[in-house]
C-alpha cells in the first residue's frame, strides 16, 4: 500500500519565491520519504499554489487539487482552482523533473481581479474520486454563482472524464438554499460513500459534504456557527440539504467549527471543535474540545448526539481544535 502527503513550500521561480505543491510518499506503513516538488507554481501568471488536497483515483493516480492565487491582486490577475494527477513512483524514485511530476494543470474555474472592485474569495478546495471516471471538487467562494450572492458558499464541480481538460462542470452550490441563505459557509470537507451492487463491484456514488455555517436555516438553528451537511446520490447531479449535523444545533448557542468526516460503507463518523460544555461533560471554562457524532446513511436517519472525544474533556484547560478523521477501510 502507498500513501501520499502533499503540502506547500517556497519554490524559486525566476528571481522570486512562490509557493508550489510538494509531495512525500509512504510505502507499506514505513516512514514518509523526502519531499519533492510535484507541482511548480505557474510562472506566467505569478501564482502561489495553496491549500493542496489529495485523493487516490483510477489507475492508481493520486489527484491533487489546489488554489492558484495571484501573488498580486491587481486588475487582470487570475485566481483559479486547479488540479492534476501524479503517480507515486516518480516521487519515490526521484525520477522526472522536479516541478513537472504532475500531469499538466487543469483549470476548473477562474476569477479575474477587476479594477476598483473587491475580488471574490475562492479557497480551501477538496477532491474526491467517485469511482469509474468521475471526480468531484468542492471549495468555498464568495463569488456570486447562480445568484447566490456575495456571502461565502460551498460549490462543487464534477468531471465524468477522469479529470480531463474542459470536462469539468461549471461550479454550482452544494446547498439548495444558497440563493436565500445569509450566513457564511466555510471549512467544507467531503466523504465518498462506497456501496456495492449485485455484481459485488464497488460503486462510489454517494457523497456527503459537511461544513461550518452561520446561516440560521430560516431561523431554525440560530446564527451561531453550526455544522451542516448535504448529500448527493447521483454523482453530483443534485444535492439534498442542508440540514444540521450537530443534533443540538437548535438549542446550542456556542460555536461549532472545523468539521471532518469519514465514511465506511454507509456508516459515517463526524468530528468537530466546539466550546459547548454539553451539560458539564466538557467542563465549564469555555475551552475548545473535540466532539464526535455518527450516522448510517439510510432514509430517515439522523446524526447521533455529540459526545466528547477526549476522556478528560471535563477537566482539561487547553484548546483542542482542527480534528481530522479517516477510516482504515477495515470496518
Short mmCIF file of N, CA, C and O in Angstrom, two decimals, residues 12-137:
data_model
loop_
_atom_site.label_atom_id
_atom_site.label_comp_id
_atom_site.label_asym_id
_atom_site.label_seq_id
_atom_site.Cartn_x
_atom_site.Cartn_y
_atom_site.Cartn_z
N UNK A 12 11.73 28.63 -5.83
CA UNK A 12 12.31 29.74 -6.59
C UNK A 12 11.84 29.67 -8.04
O UNK A 12 12.08 28.70 -8.75
N UNK A 13 11.13 30.71 -8.47
CA UNK A 13 10.67 30.83 -9.85
C UNK A 13 11.29 32.10 -10.41
O UNK A 13 10.91 33.21 -10.04
N UNK A 14 12.27 31.95 -11.29
CA UNK A 14 12.99 33.12 -11.76
C UNK A 14 13.82 33.70 -10.63
O UNK A 14 14.72 33.06 -10.11
N UNK A 15 13.48 34.92 -10.25
CA UNK A 15 14.21 35.58 -9.15
C UNK A 15 13.36 35.75 -7.91
O UNK A 15 13.78 36.40 -6.95
N UNK A 16 12.14 35.18 -7.91
CA UNK A 16 11.24 35.35 -6.77
C UNK A 16 10.78 33.99 -6.26
O UNK A 16 10.76 32.99 -7.00
N UNK A 17 10.43 33.94 -4.99
CA UNK A 17 9.91 32.72 -4.39
C UNK A 17 8.39 32.70 -4.45
O UNK A 17 7.74 33.68 -4.12
N UNK A 18 7.85 31.58 -4.91
CA UNK A 18 6.41 31.35 -4.92
C UNK A 18 6.14 30.00 -4.25
O UNK A 18 7.04 29.16 -4.12
N UNK A 19 4.90 29.79 -3.85
CA UNK A 19 4.53 28.54 -3.20
C UNK A 19 4.16 27.49 -4.24
O UNK A 19 3.32 27.73 -5.11
N UNK A 20 4.80 26.33 -4.16
CA UNK A 20 4.47 25.20 -5.00
C UNK A 20 3.93 24.05 -4.15
O UNK A 20 3.90 24.14 -2.92
N UNK A 21 3.49 22.98 -4.80
CA UNK A 21 2.98 21.79 -4.10
C UNK A 21 4.07 20.73 -4.07
O UNK A 21 4.59 20.33 -5.12
N UNK A 22 4.41 20.29 -2.89
CA UNK A 22 5.40 19.24 -2.69
C UNK A 22 4.70 17.97 -2.24
O UNK A 22 3.59 18.01 -1.69
N UNK A 23 5.32 16.83 -2.47
CA UNK A 23 4.71 15.54 -2.13
C UNK A 23 5.73 14.63 -1.48
O UNK A 23 6.93 14.68 -1.79
N UNK A 24 5.24 13.80 -0.58
CA UNK A 24 6.05 12.77 0.06
C UNK A 24 5.23 11.49 0.09
O UNK A 24 4.00 11.53 0.26
N UNK A 25 5.89 10.34 -0.09
CA UNK A 25 5.18 9.07 -0.21
C UNK A 25 5.65 8.09 0.87
O UNK A 25 6.84 8.04 1.22
N UNK A 26 4.68 7.34 1.40
CA UNK A 26 4.94 6.28 2.38
C UNK A 26 4.57 4.94 1.76
O UNK A 26 3.50 4.82 1.14
N UNK A 27 5.42 3.92 1.91
CA UNK A 27 5.14 2.59 1.41
C UNK A 27 4.98 1.60 2.54
O UNK A 27 5.81 1.53 3.46
N UNK A 28 3.88 0.83 2.50
CA UNK A 28 3.65 -0.30 3.40
C UNK A 28 3.89 0.06 4.87
O UNK A 28 4.53 -0.68 5.62
N UNK A 29 3.37 1.20 5.28
CA UNK A 29 3.44 1.58 6.68
C UNK A 29 4.79 2.07 7.15
O UNK A 29 5.00 2.27 8.35
N UNK A 30 5.74 2.26 6.24
CA UNK A 30 7.06 2.74 6.63
C UNK A 30 7.07 4.24 6.84
O UNK A 30 6.03 4.88 6.96
N UNK A 31 8.26 4.81 6.85
CA UNK A 31 8.39 6.24 7.02
C UNK A 31 8.14 6.96 5.70
O UNK A 31 8.37 6.42 4.62
N UNK A 32 7.65 8.20 5.78
CA UNK A 32 7.49 9.01 4.59
C UNK A 32 8.87 9.39 4.04
O UNK A 32 9.79 9.70 4.80
N UNK A 33 9.00 9.36 2.73
CA UNK A 33 10.26 9.72 2.10
C UNK A 33 10.44 11.22 2.03
O UNK A 33 9.59 12.01 2.45
N UNK A 34 11.57 11.63 1.49
CA UNK A 34 11.87 13.05 1.35
C UNK A 34 10.85 13.70 0.42
O UNK A 34 10.43 13.11 -0.59
N UNK A 35 10.46 14.92 0.75
CA UNK A 35 9.53 15.65 -0.08
C UNK A 35 10.18 16.12 -1.38
O UNK A 35 11.36 16.47 -1.41
N UNK A 36 9.41 16.10 -2.46
CA UNK A 36 9.88 16.59 -3.75
C UNK A 36 8.86 17.57 -4.31
O UNK A 36 7.67 17.49 -4.01
N UNK A 37 9.33 18.49 -5.12
CA UNK A 37 8.44 19.45 -5.76
C UNK A 37 7.64 18.74 -6.83
O UNK A 37 8.17 18.34 -7.86
N UNK A 38 6.34 18.56 -6.57
CA UNK A 38 5.48 17.84 -7.51
C UNK A 38 4.86 18.77 -8.54
O UNK A 38 4.78 18.44 -9.72
N UNK A 39 4.40 19.95 -8.08
CA UNK A 39 3.73 20.89 -8.97
C UNK A 39 4.36 22.26 -8.78
O UNK A 39 4.23 22.87 -7.71
N UNK A 40 5.03 22.76 -9.80
CA UNK A 40 5.64 24.08 -9.71
C UNK A 40 4.57 25.16 -9.85
O UNK A 40 3.59 24.98 -10.56
N UNK A 41 4.73 26.28 -9.16
CA UNK A 41 3.77 27.36 -9.29
C UNK A 41 3.80 27.93 -10.70
O UNK A 41 4.86 28.01 -11.32
N UNK A 42 2.64 28.29 -11.25
CA UNK A 42 2.61 28.86 -12.61
C UNK A 42 3.45 30.12 -12.68
O UNK A 42 3.25 31.07 -11.93
N UNK A 43 4.42 30.14 -13.59
CA UNK A 43 5.32 31.28 -13.67
C UNK A 43 4.76 32.40 -14.51
O UNK A 43 5.06 33.57 -14.31
N UNK A 44 3.90 32.06 -15.49
CA UNK A 44 3.38 33.08 -16.40
C UNK A 44 2.49 34.07 -15.64
O UNK A 44 2.59 35.28 -15.81
N UNK A 45 1.63 33.54 -14.79
CA UNK A 45 0.68 34.40 -14.08
C UNK A 45 1.13 34.74 -12.66
O UNK A 45 0.41 35.40 -11.93
N UNK A 46 2.31 34.29 -12.26
CA UNK A 46 2.85 34.57 -10.92
C UNK A 46 1.82 34.24 -9.84
O UNK A 46 1.28 35.10 -9.18
N UNK A 47 1.56 32.94 -9.67
CA UNK A 47 0.57 32.49 -8.71
C UNK A 47 1.23 31.60 -7.65
O UNK A 47 2.15 30.84 -7.94
N UNK A 48 0.72 31.69 -6.42
CA UNK A 48 1.05 30.74 -5.37
C UNK A 48 0.09 29.57 -5.46
O UNK A 48 -1.12 29.77 -5.68
N UNK A 49 0.57 28.34 -5.28
CA UNK A 49 -0.31 27.18 -5.14
C UNK A 49 -0.52 26.95 -3.65
O UNK A 49 0.43 26.74 -2.90
N UNK A 50 -1.79 26.98 -3.21
CA UNK A 50 -2.10 26.97 -1.79
C UNK A 50 -3.19 25.94 -1.49
O UNK A 50 -3.95 25.54 -2.35
N UNK A 51 -3.23 25.52 -0.22
CA UNK A 51 -4.26 24.61 0.29
C UNK A 51 -4.42 23.36 -0.57
O UNK A 51 -5.53 23.03 -1.00
N UNK A 52 -3.33 22.61 -0.84
CA UNK A 52 -3.46 21.40 -1.65
C UNK A 52 -4.20 20.30 -0.90
O UNK A 52 -4.15 20.20 0.32
N UNK A 53 -4.88 19.46 -1.66
CA UNK A 53 -5.57 18.30 -1.11
C UNK A 53 -5.42 17.16 -2.11
O UNK A 53 -5.36 17.39 -3.32
N UNK A 54 -5.34 15.93 -1.62
CA UNK A 54 -5.04 14.80 -2.48
C UNK A 54 -6.00 13.66 -2.23
O UNK A 54 -6.49 13.45 -1.11
N UNK A 55 -6.33 12.90 -3.28
CA UNK A 55 -7.10 11.66 -3.16
C UNK A 55 -6.55 10.68 -4.18
O UNK A 55 -5.89 11.07 -5.16
N UNK A 56 -6.80 9.40 -3.98
CA UNK A 56 -6.35 8.40 -4.94
C UNK A 56 -7.52 8.03 -5.83
O UNK A 56 -8.67 7.93 -5.38
N UNK A 57 -7.26 7.89 -7.13
CA UNK A 57 -8.32 7.63 -8.09
C UNK A 57 -8.01 6.45 -8.99
O UNK A 57 -7.26 5.53 -8.63
N UNK A 58 -8.56 6.49 -10.18
CA UNK A 58 -8.44 5.39 -11.14
C UNK A 58 -6.99 5.22 -11.59
O UNK A 58 -6.23 6.19 -11.67
N UNK A 59 -6.61 3.98 -11.89
CA UNK A 59 -5.28 3.63 -12.38
C UNK A 59 -4.18 3.93 -11.37
O UNK A 59 -3.02 4.09 -11.74
N UNK A 60 -4.52 4.03 -10.09
CA UNK A 60 -3.52 4.32 -9.08
C UNK A 60 -2.99 5.74 -9.13
O UNK A 60 -1.93 6.03 -8.58
N UNK A 61 -3.73 6.62 -9.76
CA UNK A 61 -3.31 8.02 -9.83
C UNK A 61 -3.71 8.75 -8.55
O UNK A 61 -4.81 8.56 -8.04
N UNK A 62 -2.81 9.57 -8.05
CA UNK A 62 -3.14 10.48 -6.96
C UNK A 62 -3.53 11.82 -7.56
O UNK A 62 -2.73 12.45 -8.27
N UNK A 63 -4.77 12.24 -7.31
CA UNK A 63 -5.25 13.51 -7.82
C UNK A 63 -5.01 14.61 -6.79
O UNK A 63 -5.34 14.45 -5.62
N UNK A 64 -4.43 15.72 -7.24
CA UNK A 64 -4.13 16.85 -6.37
C UNK A 64 -4.94 18.05 -6.84
O UNK A 64 -5.01 18.33 -8.04
N UNK A 65 -5.58 18.74 -5.90
CA UNK A 65 -6.28 19.98 -6.20
C UNK A 65 -5.67 21.08 -5.34
O UNK A 65 -5.20 20.81 -4.23
N UNK A 66 -5.66 22.29 -5.84
CA UNK A 66 -5.09 23.41 -5.09
C UNK A 66 -5.70 24.72 -5.55
O UNK A 66 -6.30 24.80 -6.64
N UNK A 67 -5.55 25.73 -4.72
CA UNK A 67 -5.91 27.08 -5.11
C UNK A 67 -4.67 27.75 -5.72
O UNK A 67 -3.60 27.71 -5.12
N UNK A 68 -4.82 28.31 -6.91
CA UNK A 68 -3.74 29.08 -7.54
C UNK A 68 -4.07 30.55 -7.35
O UNK A 68 -4.93 31.10 -8.04
N UNK A 69 -3.40 31.18 -6.39
CA UNK A 69 -3.71 32.56 -6.02
C UNK A 69 -2.65 33.51 -6.56
O UNK A 69 -1.45 33.30 -6.35
N UNK A 70 -3.09 34.55 -7.25
CA UNK A 70 -2.16 35.53 -7.80
C UNK A 70 -1.36 36.17 -6.68
O UNK A 70 -1.90 36.48 -5.61
N UNK A 71 -0.08 36.37 -6.92
CA UNK A 71 0.78 36.98 -5.89
C UNK A 71 0.44 38.44 -5.68
O UNK A 71 0.77 39.02 -4.65
N UNK A 72 -0.24 39.06 -6.64
CA UNK A 72 -0.70 40.44 -6.50
C UNK A 72 -2.12 40.53 -7.01
O UNK A 72 -2.44 40.00 -8.09
N UNK A 73 -3.01 41.14 -6.23
CA UNK A 73 -4.41 41.21 -6.61
C UNK A 73 -4.73 42.47 -7.42
O UNK A 73 -5.76 43.10 -7.25
N UNK A 74 -3.84 42.84 -8.31
CA UNK A 74 -4.10 43.96 -9.20
C UNK A 74 -5.02 43.52 -10.32
O UNK A 74 -5.21 42.33 -10.57
N UNK A 75 -5.62 44.50 -11.00
CA UNK A 75 -6.60 44.20 -12.04
C UNK A 75 -6.01 43.28 -13.10
O UNK A 75 -4.87 43.45 -13.54
N UNK A 76 -6.83 42.29 -13.51
CA UNK A 76 -6.43 41.38 -14.57
C UNK A 76 -5.69 40.14 -14.11
O UNK A 76 -5.40 39.27 -14.93
N UNK A 77 -5.39 40.04 -12.82
CA UNK A 77 -4.66 38.87 -12.31
C UNK A 77 -5.64 37.75 -11.97
O UNK A 77 -6.66 37.97 -11.30
N UNK A 78 -5.36 36.51 -12.40
CA UNK A 78 -6.30 35.41 -12.17
C UNK A 78 -6.08 34.68 -10.84
O UNK A 78 -4.95 34.54 -10.37
N UNK A 79 -7.17 34.23 -10.25
CA UNK A 79 -7.16 33.29 -9.14
C UNK A 79 -7.95 32.07 -9.60
O UNK A 79 -9.07 32.22 -10.13
N UNK A 80 -7.40 30.87 -9.42
CA UNK A 80 -8.01 29.68 -10.01
C UNK A 80 -8.05 28.51 -9.04
O UNK A 80 -7.30 28.46 -8.06
N UNK A 81 -8.91 27.56 -9.33
CA UNK A 81 -8.86 26.23 -8.73
C UNK A 81 -8.29 25.31 -9.80
O UNK A 81 -8.80 25.24 -10.93
N UNK A 82 -7.20 24.60 -9.47
CA UNK A 82 -6.50 23.78 -10.46
C UNK A 82 -6.33 22.36 -9.93
O UNK A 82 -6.35 22.12 -8.71
N UNK A 83 -6.16 21.41 -10.84
CA UNK A 83 -5.98 20.01 -10.46
C UNK A 83 -5.04 19.32 -11.43
O UNK A 83 -4.86 19.75 -12.58
N UNK A 84 -4.41 18.24 -10.96
CA UNK A 84 -3.58 17.40 -11.81
C UNK A 84 -3.44 16.04 -11.12
O UNK A 84 -3.86 15.87 -9.97
N UNK A 85 -2.89 15.06 -11.83
CA UNK A 85 -2.67 13.75 -11.22
C UNK A 85 -1.18 13.39 -11.27
O UNK A 85 -0.43 13.86 -12.10
N UNK A 86 -0.81 12.52 -10.34
CA UNK A 86 0.59 12.14 -10.20
C UNK A 86 0.66 10.67 -9.77
O UNK A 86 -0.21 10.18 -9.06
N UNK A 87 1.68 9.98 -10.22
CA UNK A 87 1.94 8.61 -9.77
C UNK A 87 2.92 8.64 -8.60
O UNK A 87 3.74 9.56 -8.47
N UNK A 88 2.86 7.61 -7.76
CA UNK A 88 3.75 7.56 -6.60
C UNK A 88 5.19 7.26 -7.00
O UNK A 88 6.13 7.68 -6.33
N UNK A 89 5.39 6.53 -8.13
CA UNK A 89 6.72 6.06 -8.50
C UNK A 89 7.75 7.19 -8.65
O UNK A 89 8.84 7.10 -8.07
N UNK A 90 7.46 8.26 -9.41
CA UNK A 90 8.50 9.30 -9.54
C UNK A 90 8.79 10.03 -8.23
O UNK A 90 9.90 10.53 -8.04
N UNK A 91 7.81 10.09 -7.34
CA UNK A 91 8.05 10.71 -6.04
C UNK A 91 8.98 9.84 -5.21
O UNK A 91 9.89 10.32 -4.54
N UNK A 92 8.76 8.53 -5.28
CA UNK A 92 9.60 7.59 -4.53
C UNK A 92 11.01 7.51 -5.09
O UNK A 92 12.00 7.55 -4.35
N UNK A 93 11.10 7.42 -6.42
CA UNK A 93 12.40 7.15 -7.02
C UNK A 93 13.20 8.37 -7.39
O UNK A 93 14.35 8.26 -7.82
N UNK A 94 12.59 9.56 -7.25
CA UNK A 94 13.31 10.76 -7.62
C UNK A 94 13.48 10.94 -9.11
O UNK A 94 14.29 11.73 -9.57
N UNK A 95 12.70 10.17 -9.90
CA UNK A 95 12.79 10.28 -11.35
C UNK A 95 11.97 11.47 -11.83
O UNK A 95 11.09 11.96 -11.13
N UNK A 96 12.23 11.93 -13.03
CA UNK A 96 11.47 13.03 -13.59
C UNK A 96 12.05 14.38 -13.19
O UNK A 96 12.97 14.48 -12.39
N UNK A 97 11.45 15.41 -13.74
CA UNK A 97 11.91 16.77 -13.50
C UNK A 97 11.13 17.36 -12.33
O UNK A 97 9.90 17.40 -12.37
N UNK A 98 11.82 17.79 -11.26
CA UNK A 98 11.09 18.40 -10.14
C UNK A 98 10.20 19.55 -10.63
O UNK A 98 10.61 20.37 -11.43
N UNK A 99 8.97 19.55 -10.12
CA UNK A 99 8.01 20.57 -10.54
C UNK A 99 7.18 20.15 -11.72
O UNK A 99 6.18 20.79 -12.04
N UNK A 100 7.57 19.03 -12.38
CA UNK A 100 6.83 18.55 -13.53
C UNK A 100 6.43 17.08 -13.35
O UNK A 100 6.28 16.34 -14.33
N UNK A 101 6.30 16.65 -12.12
CA UNK A 101 5.92 15.26 -11.85
C UNK A 101 4.43 15.04 -12.04
O UNK A 101 3.98 13.92 -12.24
N UNK A 102 3.66 16.12 -11.97
CA UNK A 102 2.21 16.03 -12.12
C UNK A 102 1.86 16.22 -13.59
O UNK A 102 2.63 16.80 -14.38
N UNK A 103 0.67 15.73 -13.97
CA UNK A 103 0.18 15.99 -15.32
C UNK A 103 -0.05 17.49 -15.48
O UNK A 103 -0.09 18.24 -14.49
N UNK A 104 -0.20 17.99 -16.71
CA UNK A 104 -0.43 19.43 -16.89
C UNK A 104 -1.62 19.90 -16.07
O UNK A 104 -2.66 19.23 -15.99
N UNK A 105 -1.48 21.06 -15.45
CA UNK A 105 -2.55 21.59 -14.60
C UNK A 105 -3.82 21.83 -15.41
O UNK A 105 -3.78 22.41 -16.51
N UNK A 106 -4.94 21.36 -14.86
CA UNK A 106 -6.25 21.63 -15.45
C UNK A 106 -6.92 22.71 -14.61
O UNK A 106 -6.97 22.62 -13.39
N UNK A 107 -7.42 23.74 -15.27
CA UNK A 107 -8.10 24.83 -14.57
C UNK A 107 -9.59 24.51 -14.49
O UNK A 107 -10.26 24.36 -15.52
N UNK A 108 -10.11 24.40 -13.26
CA UNK A 108 -11.52 24.12 -13.07
C UNK A 108 -12.36 25.40 -13.13
O UNK A 108 -13.47 25.40 -13.68
N UNK A 109 -11.81 26.46 -12.55
CA UNK A 109 -12.57 27.72 -12.51
C UNK A 109 -11.60 28.85 -12.21
O UNK A 109 -10.61 28.66 -11.48
N UNK A 110 -11.88 30.03 -12.76
CA UNK A 110 -11.00 31.19 -12.59
C UNK A 110 -11.82 32.43 -12.27
O UNK A 110 -12.90 32.64 -12.85
N UNK A 111 -11.30 33.25 -11.36
CA UNK A 111 -11.82 34.58 -11.09
C UNK A 111 -10.71 35.57 -11.43
O UNK A 111 -9.57 35.41 -10.97
N UNK A 112 -11.03 36.58 -12.22
CA UNK A 112 -10.04 37.59 -12.60
C UNK A 112 -10.32 38.88 -11.84
O UNK A 112 -11.45 39.37 -11.81
N UNK A 113 -9.28 39.42 -11.21
CA UNK A 113 -9.43 40.66 -10.46
C UNK A 113 -9.82 41.81 -11.40
O UNK A 113 -9.33 41.91 -12.52
N UNK A 114 -10.75 42.65 -10.92
CA UNK A 114 -11.21 43.80 -11.70
C UNK A 114 -10.81 45.09 -11.01
O UNK A 114 -10.71 45.16 -9.78
N UNK A 115 -10.61 46.12 -11.80
CA UNK A 115 -10.19 47.42 -11.29
C UNK A 115 -11.27 48.01 -10.39
O UNK A 115 -12.45 48.03 -10.76
N UNK A 116 -10.86 48.45 -9.21
CA UNK A 116 -11.74 49.14 -8.25
C UNK A 116 -12.90 48.28 -7.77
O UNK A 116 -13.95 48.78 -7.38
N UNK A 117 -12.73 46.97 -7.84
CA UNK A 117 -13.75 46.06 -7.33
C UNK A 117 -13.09 45.03 -6.43
O UNK A 117 -12.00 44.54 -6.75
N UNK A 118 -13.73 44.66 -5.30
CA UNK A 118 -13.15 43.61 -4.47
C UNK A 118 -13.18 42.28 -5.19
O UNK A 118 -14.16 41.94 -5.86
N UNK A 119 -12.09 41.54 -5.08
CA UNK A 119 -12.02 40.23 -5.73
C UNK A 119 -12.69 39.17 -4.86
O UNK A 119 -12.33 39.02 -3.69
N UNK A 120 -13.66 38.43 -5.38
CA UNK A 120 -14.28 37.37 -4.59
C UNK A 120 -13.25 36.34 -4.13
O UNK A 120 -12.28 36.06 -4.83
N UNK A 121 -13.47 35.81 -2.95
CA UNK A 121 -12.57 34.77 -2.44
C UNK A 121 -12.91 33.42 -3.08
O UNK A 121 -14.05 33.17 -3.49
N UNK A 122 -11.93 32.54 -3.14
CA UNK A 122 -12.10 31.20 -3.68
C UNK A 122 -10.98 30.36 -3.12
O UNK A 122 -9.82 30.52 -3.50
N UNK A 123 -11.29 29.46 -2.17
CA UNK A 123 -10.20 28.81 -1.44
C UNK A 123 -10.67 27.48 -0.85
O UNK A 123 -11.83 27.09 -0.98
N UNK A 124 -9.73 26.80 -0.20
CA UNK A 124 -9.99 25.57 0.55
C UNK A 124 -10.61 24.45 -0.29
O UNK A 124 -11.62 23.88 0.08
N UNK A 125 -10.01 24.11 -1.45
CA UNK A 125 -10.58 23.04 -2.27
C UNK A 125 -10.34 21.66 -1.68
O UNK A 125 -9.34 21.41 -1.00
N UNK A 126 -11.27 20.75 -1.94
CA UNK A 126 -11.15 19.34 -1.56
C UNK A 126 -11.55 18.50 -2.77
O UNK A 126 -12.42 18.88 -3.55
N UNK A 127 -10.92 17.33 -2.92
CA UNK A 127 -11.16 16.49 -4.09
C UNK A 127 -11.50 15.07 -3.67
O UNK A 127 -10.98 14.56 -2.66
N UNK A 128 -12.38 14.42 -4.41
CA UNK A 128 -12.75 13.04 -4.12
C UNK A 128 -13.02 12.27 -5.40
O UNK A 128 -13.55 12.82 -6.38
N UNK A 129 -12.64 11.00 -5.42
CA UNK A 129 -12.90 10.11 -6.55
C UNK A 129 -14.18 9.35 -6.27
O UNK A 129 -14.31 8.67 -5.25
N UNK A 130 -15.17 9.43 -7.21
CA UNK A 130 -16.46 8.81 -7.01
C UNK A 130 -16.56 7.44 -7.67
O UNK A 130 -17.62 6.83 -7.69
N UNK A 131 -15.47 6.94 -8.22
CA UNK A 131 -15.49 5.67 -8.92
C UNK A 131 -15.57 5.88 -10.42
O UNK A 131 -15.90 6.97 -10.91
N UNK A 132 -15.24 4.82 -11.18
CA UNK A 132 -15.21 4.88 -12.64
C UNK A 132 -14.34 6.06 -13.06
O UNK A 132 -13.19 6.15 -12.67
N UNK A 133 -14.88 6.99 -13.82
CA UNK A 133 -14.09 8.12 -14.30
C UNK A 133 -14.58 9.44 -13.73
O UNK A 133 -14.35 10.50 -14.32
N UNK A 134 -15.27 9.39 -12.58
CA UNK A 134 -15.88 10.59 -12.02
C UNK A 134 -15.09 11.13 -10.83
O UNK A 134 -14.78 10.39 -9.90
N UNK A 135 -14.78 12.41 -10.88
CA UNK A 135 -14.04 13.10 -9.83
C UNK A 135 -14.81 14.36 -9.46
O UNK A 135 -15.34 15.05 -10.33
N UNK A 136 -14.89 14.66 -8.17
CA UNK A 136 -15.59 15.85 -7.70
C UNK A 136 -14.64 16.72 -6.89
O UNK A 136 -13.82 16.22 -6.12
N UNK A 137 -14.76 18.04 -7.06
CA UNK A 137 -14.01 19.00 -6.27
C UNK A 137 -15.00 19.98 -5.64
O UNK A 137 -15.97 20.40 -6.29
#
